[in-house]
Amino acid sequence: MKKKYSINKTTNLSIVTIMLLVILTSLTSKSYAQNEVEVFPKIKATVGIVHPIVTFSSEETTTNFKDYYIVGMPIAINVWKNKSIGFSFEIVPTIKTDDGLSKVNSVLIHPGILVRLKHELTFAGRVAFETSGRYGFTPVLSKAIGIHKDYNYYVSVPVPVRFGNDKPASVTLGLQFGISF
Protein backbone atom coordinates (compact mmCIF):
# COMPACT_ATOMS: atom_id res chain seq x y z
CA MET A 1 0.00 0.00 0.00
CA LYS A 2 1.50 3.30 -1.10
CA LYS A 3 1.40 6.18 1.31
CA LYS A 4 0.24 9.45 -0.25
CA TYR A 5 2.16 12.58 0.57
CA SER A 6 0.54 15.96 0.22
CA ILE A 7 1.07 19.54 1.20
CA ASN A 8 -1.89 20.60 3.29
CA LYS A 9 -3.14 24.09 4.15
CA THR A 10 -1.06 24.15 7.37
CA THR A 11 2.11 23.47 5.37
CA ASN A 12 1.18 26.18 2.85
CA LEU A 13 0.61 28.63 5.71
CA SER A 14 3.98 27.68 7.22
CA ILE A 15 5.77 28.30 3.91
CA VAL A 16 4.13 31.71 3.52
CA THR A 17 4.93 32.61 7.16
CA ILE A 18 8.61 31.70 6.72
CA MET A 19 8.83 33.79 3.52
CA LEU A 20 7.27 36.78 5.28
CA LEU A 21 9.70 36.45 8.21
CA VAL A 22 12.66 36.41 5.79
CA ILE A 23 11.34 39.55 4.07
CA LEU A 24 10.69 41.40 7.33
CA THR A 25 14.11 40.44 8.68
CA SER A 26 15.80 41.71 5.56
CA LEU A 27 13.90 45.00 5.68
CA THR A 28 14.85 45.66 9.28
CA SER A 29 18.47 44.55 9.07
CA LYS A 30 21.29 46.98 8.40
CA SER A 31 21.94 47.57 4.70
CA TYR A 32 25.40 48.20 3.36
CA ALA A 33 26.20 50.85 0.79
CA GLN A 34 28.60 49.75 -1.88
CA ASN A 35 31.69 51.89 -1.48
CA GLU A 36 33.86 49.61 -3.58
CA VAL A 37 34.31 50.08 -7.31
CA GLU A 38 32.44 47.39 -9.22
CA VAL A 39 34.49 45.32 -11.66
CA PHE A 40 32.84 43.93 -14.80
CA PRO A 41 32.03 41.44 -16.11
CA LYS A 42 30.51 40.27 -12.84
CA ILE A 43 29.02 36.84 -12.18
CA LYS A 44 26.14 36.50 -9.69
CA ALA A 45 23.87 33.61 -8.76
CA THR A 46 20.28 33.57 -7.54
CA VAL A 47 18.07 31.00 -5.86
CA GLY A 48 14.42 31.49 -5.07
CA ILE A 49 10.89 30.19 -4.74
CA VAL A 50 8.19 31.12 -7.23
CA HIS A 51 4.44 30.72 -6.81
CA PRO A 52 2.17 31.06 -9.82
CA ILE A 53 -0.88 32.88 -8.41
CA VAL A 54 -3.43 32.96 -11.22
CA THR A 55 -3.43 31.74 -14.85
CA PHE A 56 -5.71 33.08 -17.58
CA SER A 57 -6.48 31.34 -20.89
CA SER A 58 -9.38 31.34 -23.35
CA GLU A 59 -10.70 28.13 -21.73
CA GLU A 60 -10.44 28.94 -18.03
CA THR A 61 -8.98 30.93 -15.17
CA THR A 62 -7.16 28.82 -12.58
CA THR A 63 -5.65 29.75 -9.23
CA ASN A 64 -2.86 28.10 -7.31
CA PHE A 65 -3.53 26.98 -3.69
CA LYS A 66 -7.19 26.15 -4.48
CA ASP A 67 -7.48 22.69 -6.07
CA TYR A 68 -3.75 22.08 -6.38
CA TYR A 69 -0.42 23.59 -5.39
CA ILE A 70 2.48 24.42 -7.73
CA VAL A 71 5.85 25.76 -6.58
CA GLY A 72 9.02 26.36 -8.55
CA MET A 73 12.63 26.83 -7.51
CA PRO A 74 14.43 29.19 -9.89
CA ILE A 75 18.21 28.78 -9.98
CA ALA A 76 20.15 31.27 -12.13
CA ILE A 77 23.61 32.36 -13.13
CA ASN A 78 23.74 36.04 -14.12
CA VAL A 79 26.64 37.58 -16.02
CA TRP A 80 26.61 41.38 -15.83
CA LYS A 81 28.45 42.96 -18.78
CA ASN A 82 28.36 46.36 -17.09
CA LYS A 83 26.29 48.12 -14.43
CA SER A 84 23.23 48.32 -16.70
CA ILE A 85 22.97 45.11 -18.73
CA GLY A 86 23.57 41.42 -18.32
CA PHE A 87 22.70 37.89 -19.44
CA SER A 88 20.95 35.34 -17.27
CA PHE A 89 20.57 31.57 -17.58
CA GLU A 90 17.85 30.22 -15.30
CA ILE A 91 16.48 26.73 -14.74
CA VAL A 92 13.21 26.30 -12.84
CA PRO A 93 12.01 22.85 -11.75
CA THR A 94 8.35 22.94 -10.66
CA ILE A 95 6.54 20.58 -8.33
CA LYS A 96 2.78 20.09 -8.45
CA THR A 97 0.73 18.56 -5.65
CA ASP A 98 -2.72 17.47 -6.76
CA ASP A 99 -5.16 15.05 -5.14
CA GLY A 100 -2.61 13.93 -2.54
CA LEU A 101 0.15 13.15 -5.05
CA SER A 102 3.19 15.29 -5.80
CA LYS A 103 5.57 15.16 -8.74
CA VAL A 104 7.99 17.23 -10.77
CA ASN A 105 5.56 18.86 -13.17
CA SER A 106 8.04 20.45 -15.57
CA VAL A 107 11.52 21.90 -15.87
CA LEU A 108 11.78 25.36 -17.41
CA ILE A 109 14.86 26.48 -19.34
CA HIS A 110 14.75 30.27 -19.11
CA PRO A 111 17.60 32.35 -20.66
CA GLY A 112 17.25 36.10 -20.93
CA ILE A 113 18.55 39.64 -20.83
CA LEU A 114 18.82 41.66 -17.60
CA VAL A 115 18.42 45.43 -17.52
CA ARG A 116 19.13 47.28 -14.29
CA LEU A 117 16.67 50.14 -13.70
CA LYS A 118 16.48 52.88 -11.07
CA HIS A 119 15.48 52.29 -7.42
CA GLU A 120 17.06 48.80 -7.16
CA LEU A 121 14.71 47.45 -9.86
CA THR A 122 15.78 44.98 -12.53
CA PHE A 123 13.87 43.93 -15.64
CA ALA A 124 14.45 40.45 -17.06
CA GLY A 125 13.19 39.58 -20.52
CA ARG A 126 13.32 35.80 -20.80
CA VAL A 127 12.44 33.18 -23.42
CA ALA A 128 10.87 30.02 -22.05
CA PHE A 129 11.17 26.35 -23.00
CA GLU A 130 9.32 23.89 -20.75
CA THR A 131 9.83 20.13 -20.73
CA SER A 132 6.03 19.86 -20.64
CA GLY A 133 6.05 21.02 -24.29
CA ARG A 134 5.04 24.63 -23.66
CA TYR A 135 7.14 27.60 -24.80
CA GLY A 136 6.92 31.39 -24.75
CA PHE A 137 8.40 34.35 -22.96
CA THR A 138 8.44 35.82 -19.46
CA PRO A 139 8.83 39.48 -18.56
CA VAL A 140 9.98 39.78 -14.94
CA LEU A 141 10.29 42.85 -12.70
CA SER A 142 12.51 42.39 -9.62
CA LYS A 143 13.15 44.62 -6.63
CA ALA A 144 16.08 44.25 -4.24
CA ILE A 145 14.54 44.48 -0.75
CA GLY A 146 17.49 43.72 1.45
CA ILE A 147 20.87 44.90 0.22
CA HIS A 148 23.93 43.56 2.01
CA LYS A 149 27.63 43.46 1.27
CA ASP A 150 27.72 39.87 -0.04
CA TYR A 151 24.06 39.09 -0.85
CA ASN A 152 20.67 40.65 -1.55
CA TYR A 153 17.12 39.49 -0.98
CA TYR A 154 14.70 40.20 -3.78
CA VAL A 155 11.02 39.95 -4.69
CA SER A 156 9.91 39.51 -8.30
CA VAL A 157 6.71 39.54 -10.30
CA PRO A 158 7.02 37.17 -13.29
CA VAL A 159 4.31 37.21 -15.97
CA PRO A 160 4.78 34.00 -18.01
CA VAL A 161 3.11 33.91 -21.45
CA ARG A 162 2.93 30.37 -22.83
CA PHE A 163 1.91 28.64 -26.06
CA GLY A 164 1.98 25.14 -27.53
CA ASN A 165 1.41 21.53 -26.56
CA ASP A 166 -2.15 21.61 -27.95
CA LYS A 167 -3.30 24.01 -25.23
CA PRO A 168 -4.59 27.58 -25.57
CA ALA A 169 -2.23 30.49 -25.01
CA SER A 170 -2.03 31.48 -21.35
CA VAL A 171 -0.82 34.33 -19.17
CA THR A 172 0.12 33.77 -15.54
CA LEU A 173 0.81 36.20 -12.72
CA GLY A 174 3.38 34.94 -10.23
CA LEU A 175 5.24 35.98 -7.08
CA GLN A 176 8.88 35.09 -6.48
CA PHE A 177 11.17 35.52 -3.47
CA GLY A 178 14.85 34.79 -3.39
CA ILE A 179 18.44 35.64 -2.63
CA SER A 180 21.24 36.71 -4.95
CA PHE A 181 24.90 36.38 -4.10
PDB file of C-alpha atoms in Angstrom:
ATOM      1  CA  MET A   1       0.000   0.000   0.000  1.00  0.00           C
ATOM      2  CA  LYS A   2       1.497   3.300  -1.096  1.00  0.00           C
ATOM      3  CA  LYS A   3       1.403   6.184   1.311  1.00  0.00           C
ATOM      4  CA  LYS A   4       0.236   9.445  -0.250  1.00  0.00           C
ATOM      5  CA  TYR A   5       2.163  12.580   0.573  1.00  0.00           C
ATOM      6  CA  SER A   6       0.544  15.956   0.221  1.00  0.00           C
ATOM      7  CA  ILE A   7       1.073  19.538   1.199  1.00  0.00           C
ATOM      8  CA  ASN A   8      -1.887  20.602   3.288  1.00  0.00           C
ATOM      9  CA  LYS A   9      -3.138  24.085   4.155  1.00  0.00           C
ATOM     10  CA  THR A  10      -1.064  24.145   7.366  1.00  0.00           C
ATOM     11  CA  THR A  11       2.108  23.466   5.370  1.00  0.00           C
ATOM     12  CA  ASN A  12       1.176  26.184   2.853  1.00  0.00           C
ATOM     13  CA  LEU A  13       0.611  28.635   5.714  1.00  0.00           C
ATOM     14  CA  SER A  14       3.977  27.678   7.219  1.00  0.00           C
ATOM     15  CA  ILE A  15       5.770  28.299   3.912  1.00  0.00           C
ATOM     16  CA  VAL A  16       4.134  31.714   3.517  1.00  0.00           C
ATOM     17  CA  THR A  17       4.930  32.609   7.157  1.00  0.00           C
ATOM     18  CA  ILE A  18       8.611  31.702   6.715  1.00  0.00           C
ATOM     19  CA  MET A  19       8.833  33.786   3.517  1.00  0.00           C
ATOM     20  CA  LEU A  20       7.270  36.783   5.277  1.00  0.00           C
ATOM     21  CA  LEU A  21       9.698  36.450   8.207  1.00  0.00           C
ATOM     22  CA  VAL A  22      12.659  36.413   5.792  1.00  0.00           C
ATOM     23  CA  ILE A  23      11.337  39.546   4.068  1.00  0.00           C
ATOM     24  CA  LEU A  24      10.687  41.398   7.326  1.00  0.00           C
ATOM     25  CA  THR A  25      14.107  40.437   8.679  1.00  0.00           C
ATOM     26  CA  SER A  26      15.801  41.713   5.555  1.00  0.00           C
ATOM     27  CA  LEU A  27      13.900  45.003   5.675  1.00  0.00           C
ATOM     28  CA  THR A  28      14.845  45.661   9.283  1.00  0.00           C
ATOM     29  CA  SER A  29      18.473  44.551   9.071  1.00  0.00           C
ATOM     30  CA  LYS A  30      21.293  46.985   8.401  1.00  0.00           C
ATOM     31  CA  SER A  31      21.941  47.574   4.700  1.00  0.00           C
ATOM     32  CA  TYR A  32      25.403  48.205   3.359  1.00  0.00           C
ATOM     33  CA  ALA A  33      26.197  50.854   0.789  1.00  0.00           C
ATOM     34  CA  GLN A  34      28.599  49.745  -1.880  1.00  0.00           C
ATOM     35  CA  ASN A  35      31.694  51.890  -1.478  1.00  0.00           C
ATOM     36  CA  GLU A  36      33.856  49.613  -3.577  1.00  0.00           C
ATOM     37  CA  VAL A  37      34.314  50.083  -7.314  1.00  0.00           C
ATOM     38  CA  GLU A  38      32.443  47.392  -9.222  1.00  0.00           C
ATOM     39  CA  VAL A  39      34.492  45.315 -11.661  1.00  0.00           C
ATOM     40  CA  PHE A  40      32.837  43.926 -14.798  1.00  0.00           C
ATOM     41  CA  PRO A  41      32.028  41.444 -16.114  1.00  0.00           C
ATOM     42  CA  LYS A  42      30.512  40.269 -12.844  1.00  0.00           C
ATOM     43  CA  ILE A  43      29.020  36.839 -12.183  1.00  0.00           C
ATOM     44  CA  LYS A  44      26.144  36.503  -9.694  1.00  0.00           C
ATOM     45  CA  ALA A  45      23.869  33.612  -8.759  1.00  0.00           C
ATOM     46  CA  THR A  46      20.278  33.574  -7.542  1.00  0.00           C
ATOM     47  CA  VAL A  47      18.069  31.000  -5.857  1.00  0.00           C
ATOM     48  CA  GLY A  48      14.420  31.490  -5.068  1.00  0.00           C
ATOM     49  CA  ILE A  49      10.895  30.191  -4.740  1.00  0.00           C
ATOM     50  CA  VAL A  50       8.193  31.119  -7.235  1.00  0.00           C
ATOM     51  CA  HIS A  51       4.443  30.716  -6.807  1.00  0.00           C
ATOM     52  CA  PRO A  52       2.165  31.063  -9.822  1.00  0.00           C
ATOM     53  CA  ILE A  53      -0.875  32.876  -8.409  1.00  0.00           C
ATOM     54  CA  VAL A  54      -3.431  32.961 -11.224  1.00  0.00           C
ATOM     55  CA  THR A  55      -3.432  31.741 -14.853  1.00  0.00           C
ATOM     56  CA  PHE A  56      -5.706  33.083 -17.579  1.00  0.00           C
ATOM     57  CA  SER A  57      -6.485  31.339 -20.893  1.00  0.00           C
ATOM     58  CA  SER A  58      -9.376  31.338 -23.352  1.00  0.00           C
ATOM     59  CA  GLU A  59     -10.704  28.129 -21.731  1.00  0.00           C
ATOM     60  CA  GLU A  60     -10.441  28.937 -18.026  1.00  0.00           C
ATOM     61  CA  THR A  61      -8.980  30.929 -15.166  1.00  0.00           C
ATOM     62  CA  THR A  62      -7.161  28.822 -12.576  1.00  0.00           C
ATOM     63  CA  THR A  63      -5.650  29.752  -9.233  1.00  0.00           C
ATOM     64  CA  ASN A  64      -2.857  28.098  -7.313  1.00  0.00           C
ATOM     65  CA  PHE A  65      -3.528  26.984  -3.694  1.00  0.00           C
ATOM     66  CA  LYS A  66      -7.194  26.152  -4.485  1.00  0.00           C
ATOM     67  CA  ASP A  67      -7.485  22.693  -6.068  1.00  0.00           C
ATOM     68  CA  TYR A  68      -3.752  22.078  -6.378  1.00  0.00           C
ATOM     69  CA  TYR A  69      -0.423  23.591  -5.388  1.00  0.00           C
ATOM     70  CA  ILE A  70       2.482  24.422  -7.730  1.00  0.00           C
ATOM     71  CA  VAL A  71       5.845  25.755  -6.585  1.00  0.00           C
ATOM     72  CA  GLY A  72       9.018  26.365  -8.553  1.00  0.00           C
ATOM     73  CA  MET A  73      12.635  26.825  -7.507  1.00  0.00           C
ATOM     74  CA  PRO A  74      14.431  29.189  -9.891  1.00  0.00           C
ATOM     75  CA  ILE A  75      18.207  28.782  -9.976  1.00  0.00           C
ATOM     76  CA  ALA A  76      20.150  31.268 -12.128  1.00  0.00           C
ATOM     77  CA  ILE A  77      23.615  32.361 -13.126  1.00  0.00           C
ATOM     78  CA  ASN A  78      23.737  36.043 -14.122  1.00  0.00           C
ATOM     79  CA  VAL A  79      26.640  37.582 -16.016  1.00  0.00           C
ATOM     80  CA  TRP A  80      26.611  41.380 -15.829  1.00  0.00           C
ATOM     81  CA  LYS A  81      28.450  42.959 -18.782  1.00  0.00           C
ATOM     82  CA  ASN A  82      28.357  46.359 -17.094  1.00  0.00           C
ATOM     83  CA  LYS A  83      26.295  48.115 -14.429  1.00  0.00           C
ATOM     84  CA  SER A  84      23.232  48.321 -16.701  1.00  0.00           C
ATOM     85  CA  ILE A  85      22.967  45.114 -18.733  1.00  0.00           C
ATOM     86  CA  GLY A  86      23.573  41.419 -18.321  1.00  0.00           C
ATOM     87  CA  PHE A  87      22.699  37.895 -19.441  1.00  0.00           C
ATOM     88  CA  SER A  88      20.946  35.338 -17.272  1.00  0.00           C
ATOM     89  CA  PHE A  89      20.572  31.572 -17.583  1.00  0.00           C
ATOM     90  CA  GLU A  90      17.849  30.218 -15.298  1.00  0.00           C
ATOM     91  CA  ILE A  91      16.480  26.732 -14.735  1.00  0.00           C
ATOM     92  CA  VAL A  92      13.208  26.299 -12.837  1.00  0.00           C
ATOM     93  CA  PRO A  93      12.013  22.847 -11.746  1.00  0.00           C
ATOM     94  CA  THR A  94       8.351  22.936 -10.662  1.00  0.00           C
ATOM     95  CA  ILE A  95       6.542  20.575  -8.335  1.00  0.00           C
ATOM     96  CA  LYS A  96       2.784  20.090  -8.449  1.00  0.00           C
ATOM     97  CA  THR A  97       0.731  18.560  -5.648  1.00  0.00           C
ATOM     98  CA  ASP A  98      -2.722  17.471  -6.757  1.00  0.00           C
ATOM     99  CA  ASP A  99      -5.164  15.048  -5.139  1.00  0.00           C
ATOM    100  CA  GLY A 100      -2.615  13.931  -2.542  1.00  0.00           C
ATOM    101  CA  LEU A 101       0.150  13.150  -5.048  1.00  0.00           C
ATOM    102  CA  SER A 102       3.189  15.294  -5.799  1.00  0.00           C
ATOM    103  CA  LYS A 103       5.571  15.162  -8.744  1.00  0.00           C
ATOM    104  CA  VAL A 104       7.989  17.234 -10.772  1.00  0.00           C
ATOM    105  CA  ASN A 105       5.563  18.865 -13.170  1.00  0.00           C
ATOM    106  CA  SER A 106       8.040  20.447 -15.573  1.00  0.00           C
ATOM    107  CA  VAL A 107      11.520  21.900 -15.874  1.00  0.00           C
ATOM    108  CA  LEU A 108      11.779  25.362 -17.411  1.00  0.00           C
ATOM    109  CA  ILE A 109      14.865  26.484 -19.345  1.00  0.00           C
ATOM    110  CA  HIS A 110      14.752  30.268 -19.107  1.00  0.00           C
ATOM    111  CA  PRO A 111      17.599  32.352 -20.659  1.00  0.00           C
ATOM    112  CA  GLY A 112      17.251  36.105 -20.931  1.00  0.00           C
ATOM    113  CA  ILE A 113      18.554  39.639 -20.832  1.00  0.00           C
ATOM    114  CA  LEU A 114      18.818  41.657 -17.598  1.00  0.00           C
ATOM    115  CA  VAL A 115      18.417  45.430 -17.524  1.00  0.00           C
ATOM    116  CA  ARG A 116      19.125  47.278 -14.287  1.00  0.00           C
ATOM    117  CA  LEU A 117      16.673  50.143 -13.697  1.00  0.00           C
ATOM    118  CA  LYS A 118      16.479  52.882 -11.066  1.00  0.00           C
ATOM    119  CA  HIS A 119      15.483  52.292  -7.417  1.00  0.00           C
ATOM    120  CA  GLU A 120      17.060  48.797  -7.161  1.00  0.00           C
ATOM    121  CA  LEU A 121      14.707  47.448  -9.857  1.00  0.00           C
ATOM    122  CA  THR A 122      15.785  44.976 -12.530  1.00  0.00           C
ATOM    123  CA  PHE A 123      13.874  43.930 -15.636  1.00  0.00           C
ATOM    124  CA  ALA A 124      14.449  40.451 -17.060  1.00  0.00           C
ATOM    125  CA  GLY A 125      13.190  39.582 -20.521  1.00  0.00           C
ATOM    126  CA  ARG A 126      13.323  35.795 -20.804  1.00  0.00           C
ATOM    127  CA  VAL A 127      12.437  33.184 -23.423  1.00  0.00           C
ATOM    128  CA  ALA A 128      10.872  30.020 -22.047  1.00  0.00           C
ATOM    129  CA  PHE A 129      11.170  26.350 -22.999  1.00  0.00           C
ATOM    130  CA  GLU A 130       9.323  23.887 -20.748  1.00  0.00           C
ATOM    131  CA  THR A 131       9.831  20.128 -20.731  1.00  0.00           C
ATOM    132  CA  SER A 132       6.029  19.861 -20.643  1.00  0.00           C
ATOM    133  CA  GLY A 133       6.051  21.016 -24.286  1.00  0.00           C
ATOM    134  CA  ARG A 134       5.037  24.634 -23.664  1.00  0.00           C
ATOM    135  CA  TYR A 135       7.138  27.598 -24.804  1.00  0.00           C
ATOM    136  CA  GLY A 136       6.922  31.386 -24.747  1.00  0.00           C
ATOM    137  CA  PHE A 137       8.402  34.353 -22.959  1.00  0.00           C
ATOM    138  CA  THR A 138       8.438  35.815 -19.457  1.00  0.00           C
ATOM    139  CA  PRO A 139       8.835  39.476 -18.565  1.00  0.00           C
ATOM    140  CA  VAL A 140       9.976  39.785 -14.937  1.00  0.00           C
ATOM    141  CA  LEU A 141      10.295  42.850 -12.702  1.00  0.00           C
ATOM    142  CA  SER A 142      12.511  42.387  -9.621  1.00  0.00           C
ATOM    143  CA  LYS A 143      13.148  44.620  -6.627  1.00  0.00           C
ATOM    144  CA  ALA A 144      16.079  44.246  -4.238  1.00  0.00           C
ATOM    145  CA  ILE A 145      14.536  44.477  -0.755  1.00  0.00           C
ATOM    146  CA  GLY A 146      17.491  43.716   1.453  1.00  0.00           C
ATOM    147  CA  ILE A 147      20.871  44.902   0.222  1.00  0.00           C
ATOM    148  CA  HIS A 148      23.935  43.559   2.012  1.00  0.00           C
ATOM    149  CA  LYS A 149      27.634  43.457   1.271  1.00  0.00           C
ATOM    150  CA  ASP A 150      27.716  39.870  -0.038  1.00  0.00           C
ATOM    151  CA  TYR A 151      24.059  39.086  -0.847  1.00  0.00           C
ATOM    152  CA  ASN A 152      20.671  40.645  -1.551  1.00  0.00           C
ATOM    153  CA  TYR A 153      17.116  39.492  -0.978  1.00  0.00           C
ATOM    154  CA  TYR A 154      14.695  40.196  -3.782  1.00  0.00           C
ATOM    155  CA  VAL A 155      11.024  39.948  -4.687  1.00  0.00           C
ATOM    156  CA  SER A 156       9.914  39.512  -8.301  1.00  0.00           C
ATOM    157  CA  VAL A 157       6.715  39.539 -10.304  1.00  0.00           C
ATOM    158  CA  PRO A 158       7.018  37.172 -13.289  1.00  0.00           C
ATOM    159  CA  VAL A 159       4.307  37.211 -15.975  1.00  0.00           C
ATOM    160  CA  PRO A 160       4.777  33.995 -18.013  1.00  0.00           C
ATOM    161  CA  VAL A 161       3.113  33.912 -21.445  1.00  0.00           C
ATOM    162  CA  ARG A 162       2.927  30.373 -22.829  1.00  0.00           C
ATOM    163  CA  PHE A 163       1.912  28.641 -26.057  1.00  0.00           C
ATOM    164  CA  GLY A 164       1.982  25.137 -27.533  1.00  0.00           C
ATOM    165  CA  ASN A 165       1.411  21.530 -26.555  1.00  0.00           C
ATOM    166  CA  ASP A 166      -2.149  21.609 -27.949  1.00  0.00           C
ATOM    167  CA  LYS A 167      -3.303  24.014 -25.230  1.00  0.00           C
ATOM    168  CA  PRO A 168      -4.592  27.579 -25.572  1.00  0.00           C
ATOM    169  CA  ALA A 169      -2.234  30.493 -25.007  1.00  0.00           C
ATOM    170  CA  SER A 170      -2.031  31.478 -21.348  1.00  0.00           C
ATOM    171  CA  VAL A 171      -0.820  34.334 -19.170  1.00  0.00           C
ATOM    172  CA  THR A 172       0.117  33.773 -15.536  1.00  0.00           C
ATOM    173  CA  LEU A 173       0.808  36.199 -12.718  1.00  0.00           C
ATOM    174  CA  GLY A 174       3.380  34.940 -10.226  1.00  0.00           C
ATOM    175  CA  LEU A 175       5.238  35.980  -7.083  1.00  0.00           C
ATOM    176  CA  GLN A 176       8.878  35.093  -6.480  1.00  0.00           C
ATOM    177  CA  PHE A 177      11.170  35.521  -3.468  1.00  0.00           C
ATOM    178  CA  GLY A 178      14.854  34.793  -3.387  1.00  0.00           C
ATOM    179  CA  ILE A 179      18.444  35.642  -2.627  1.00  0.00           C
ATOM    180  CA  SER A 180      21.240  36.707  -4.949  1.00  0.00           C
ATOM    181  CA  PHE A 181      24.900  36.382  -4.096  1.00  0.00           C
TER     182      PHE A 181
END
